[in-house]
């Protein structure tokens, strides 16, 4: 452990001249305003309509909302981290060790982002103590009971939405080409928490943005240590080496055709005899 901490300090000193942090205040101001708009305009109508949500929508919401459980992503990233770390110790070639170390950094980035955002969101929701939509008739959309030690008063921010925001921000940073798809997926996955009447829209907006901000800050921390990311001139983290998500196999180099691809017919051989010779 001491050796790892010492290496991280050396890397931090090596990248001390990195660009300054990006200007986050404008984005933070937009985030706060989105939460306030949802809190003041959308929460009360949604809370009153929650008992009348059609059964089919609730059914769909229960299925989709399982993606926001942090347990599966934490387990998967932890297994990937330790497996890749073992390969760095056992790989026979230097190239294989470098590739395994790169995978280790990716898994560590996912694990730290999701776990830190989840822990922080759980502390916040217990400290704020907002009543869930299921208690709208008694408490309304503006009912709060801090430190109630009751899951019915743990609505803001949404823990599932926080996990979704953290995961999809990680994916957006690893594959920026598909970031629009990740944003749309985050909105629909967060909406599932409203469909099952577990959270208000402002809870979901707060959870998504909080998880995304946590992943972004972890990426900046990695960039400050020269791990996986580097800081661009404007301070935002970008991958040091792009991940080749778009690579396609070279089928022509394979000795046998892949399944489902018919082999090319052989080129016909010209057997026409030369001029002056009669065929047998």
PDB file of N, CA and C in Angstrom, residues 5 18 23 32 42 66-67 77 91 97 111 133 137 154 158 168 172-173 187 190 207 213 224-225 237 244 258:
ATOM      1  N   UNK A   5       1.025   4.267  -2.822  1.00  0.00           N
ATOM      2  CA  UNK A   5       0.866   5.684  -2.495  1.00  0.00           C
ATOM      3  C   UNK A   5       2.097   6.480  -2.926  1.00  0.00           C
ATOM      4  N   UNK A  18       0.138  20.547 -14.990  1.00  0.00           N
ATOM      5  CA  UNK A  18      -1.026  20.324 -15.843  1.00  0.00           C
ATOM      6  C   UNK A  18      -1.874  21.590 -15.909  1.00  0.00           C
ATOM      7  N   UNK A  23     -13.612  25.518 -16.070  1.00  0.00           N
ATOM      8  CA  UNK A  23     -14.571  26.428 -15.458  1.00  0.00           C
ATOM      9  C   UNK A  23     -15.894  25.687 -15.251  1.00  0.00           C
ATOM     10  N   UNK A  32     -28.129  23.559 -11.019  1.00  0.00           N
ATOM     11  CA  UNK A  32     -28.969  24.012  -9.908  1.00  0.00           C
ATOM     12  C   UNK A  32     -30.305  24.543 -10.412  1.00  0.00           C
ATOM     13  N   UNK A  42     -42.631  20.632 -11.629  1.00  0.00           N
ATOM     14  CA  UNK A  42     -42.990  19.277 -12.016  1.00  0.00           C
ATOM     15  C   UNK A  42     -43.335  18.357 -10.856  1.00  0.00           C
ATOM     16  N   UNK A  66     -33.931  -1.601 -12.725  1.00  0.00           N
ATOM     17  CA  UNK A  66     -32.912  -2.502 -12.181  1.00  0.00           C
ATOM     18  C   UNK A  66     -31.513  -2.151 -12.672  1.00  0.00           C
ATOM     19  N   UNK A  67     -31.438  -1.456 -13.794  1.00  0.00           N
ATOM     20  CA  UNK A  67     -30.124  -1.054 -14.290  1.00  0.00           C
ATOM     21  C   UNK A  67     -29.429  -0.114 -13.318  1.00  0.00           C
ATOM     22  N   UNK A  77     -16.897  -4.387 -12.130  1.00  0.00           N
ATOM     23  CA  UNK A  77     -15.671  -3.596 -12.232  1.00  0.00           C
ATOM     24  C   UNK A  77     -14.602  -4.112 -11.271  1.00  0.00           C
ATOM     25  N   UNK A  91       1.578 -11.898 -17.130  1.00  0.00           N
ATOM     26  CA  UNK A  91       1.708 -11.863 -18.587  1.00  0.00           C
ATOM     27  C   UNK A  91       3.160 -12.084 -19.001  1.00  0.00           C
ATOM     28  N   UNK A  97       1.355  -6.912 -20.650  1.00  0.00           N
ATOM     29  CA  UNK A  97       1.291  -6.257 -19.333  1.00  0.00           C
ATOM     30  C   UNK A  97       0.790  -4.824 -19.451  1.00  0.00           C
ATOM     31  N   UNK A 111     -15.002   1.750 -10.890  1.00  0.00           N
ATOM     32  CA  UNK A 111     -15.255   1.350  -9.502  1.00  0.00           C
ATOM     33  C   UNK A 111     -15.256   2.547  -8.562  1.00  0.00           C
ATOM     34  N   UNK A 133     -42.692  10.056  -3.127  1.00  0.00           N
ATOM     35  CA  UNK A 133     -44.015  10.313  -3.713  1.00  0.00           C
ATOM     36  C   UNK A 133     -45.126   9.446  -3.135  1.00  0.00           C
ATOM     37  N   UNK A 137     -49.839  12.302  -0.279  1.00  0.00           N
ATOM     38  CA  UNK A 137     -51.105  12.715   0.333  1.00  0.00           C
ATOM     39  C   UNK A 137     -50.905  13.265   1.736  1.00  0.00           C
ATOM     40  N   UNK A 154     -36.077   9.225   2.125  1.00  0.00           N
ATOM     41  CA  UNK A 154     -34.767   9.220   1.455  1.00  0.00           C
ATOM     42  C   UNK A 154     -34.974   9.384  -0.045  1.00  0.00           C
ATOM     43  N   UNK A 158     -31.945  10.839  -5.888  1.00  0.00           N
ATOM     44  CA  UNK A 158     -32.205   9.434  -6.190  1.00  0.00           C
ATOM     45  C   UNK A 158     -30.895   8.657  -6.270  1.00  0.00           C
ATOM     46  N   UNK A 168     -22.979   6.288 -16.895  1.00  0.00           N
ATOM     47  CA  UNK A 168     -23.048   6.797 -18.259  1.00  0.00           C
ATOM     48  C   UNK A 168     -22.072   7.951 -18.488  1.00  0.00           C
ATOM     49  N   UNK A 172     -19.369   7.926 -21.339  1.00  0.00           N
ATOM     50  CA  UNK A 172     -19.230   9.076 -22.228  1.00  0.00           C
ATOM     51  C   UNK A 172     -17.790   9.563 -22.301  1.00  0.00           C
ATOM     52  N   UNK A 173     -17.059   9.471 -21.202  1.00  0.00           N
ATOM     53  CA  UNK A 173     -15.660   9.868 -21.211  1.00  0.00           C
ATOM     54  C   UNK A 173     -14.782   8.834 -21.915  1.00  0.00           C
ATOM     55  N   UNK A 187     -31.522   9.801 -19.395  1.00  0.00           N
ATOM     56  CA  UNK A 187     -32.828  10.420 -19.167  1.00  0.00           C
ATOM     57  C   UNK A 187     -33.922   9.362 -19.044  1.00  0.00           C
ATOM     58  N   UNK A 190     -33.453   7.300 -15.824  1.00  0.00           N
ATOM     59  CA  UNK A 190     -33.881   8.080 -14.671  1.00  0.00           C
ATOM     60  C   UNK A 190     -35.389   8.206 -14.591  1.00  0.00           C
ATOM     61  N   UNK A 207     -29.977  13.385  -8.974  1.00  0.00           N
ATOM     62  CA  UNK A 207     -29.172  12.169  -8.958  1.00  0.00           C
ATOM     63  C   UNK A 207     -28.327  12.006 -10.207  1.00  0.00           C
ATOM     64  N   UNK A 213     -21.282  14.447 -12.199  1.00  0.00           N
ATOM     65  CA  UNK A 213     -20.232  15.323 -11.663  1.00  0.00           C
ATOM     66  C   UNK A 213     -19.179  14.522 -10.908  1.00  0.00           C
ATOM     67  N   UNK A 224      -4.806  14.274 -13.342  1.00  0.00           N
ATOM     68  CA  UNK A 224      -3.769  14.958 -12.557  1.00  0.00           C
ATOM     69  C   UNK A 224      -2.637  14.019 -12.156  1.00  0.00           C
ATOM     70  N   UNK A 225      -2.903  12.713 -12.224  1.00  0.00           N
ATOM     71  CA  UNK A 225      -1.861  11.730 -11.914  1.00  0.00           C
ATOM     72  C   UNK A 225      -1.375  11.001 -13.164  1.00  0.00           C
ATOM     73  N   UNK A 237     -10.961  16.588 -18.986  1.00  0.00           N
ATOM     74  CA  UNK A 237     -10.209  15.335 -19.163  1.00  0.00           C
ATOM     75  C   UNK A 237     -10.538  14.665 -20.490  1.00  0.00           C
ATOM     76  N   UNK A 244     -10.213   1.652 -28.978  1.00  0.00           N
ATOM     77  CA  UNK A 244     -10.666   1.328 -30.350  1.00  0.00           C
ATOM     78  C   UNK A 244     -12.001   0.599 -30.360  1.00  0.00           C
ATOM     79  N   UNK A 258     -15.392 -16.669 -41.715  1.00  0.00           N
ATOM     80  CA  UNK A 258     -16.183 -16.672 -40.491  1.00  0.00           C
ATOM     81  C   UNK A 258     -17.555 -17.275 -40.722  1.00  0.00           C
TER      82      UNK A 258
END
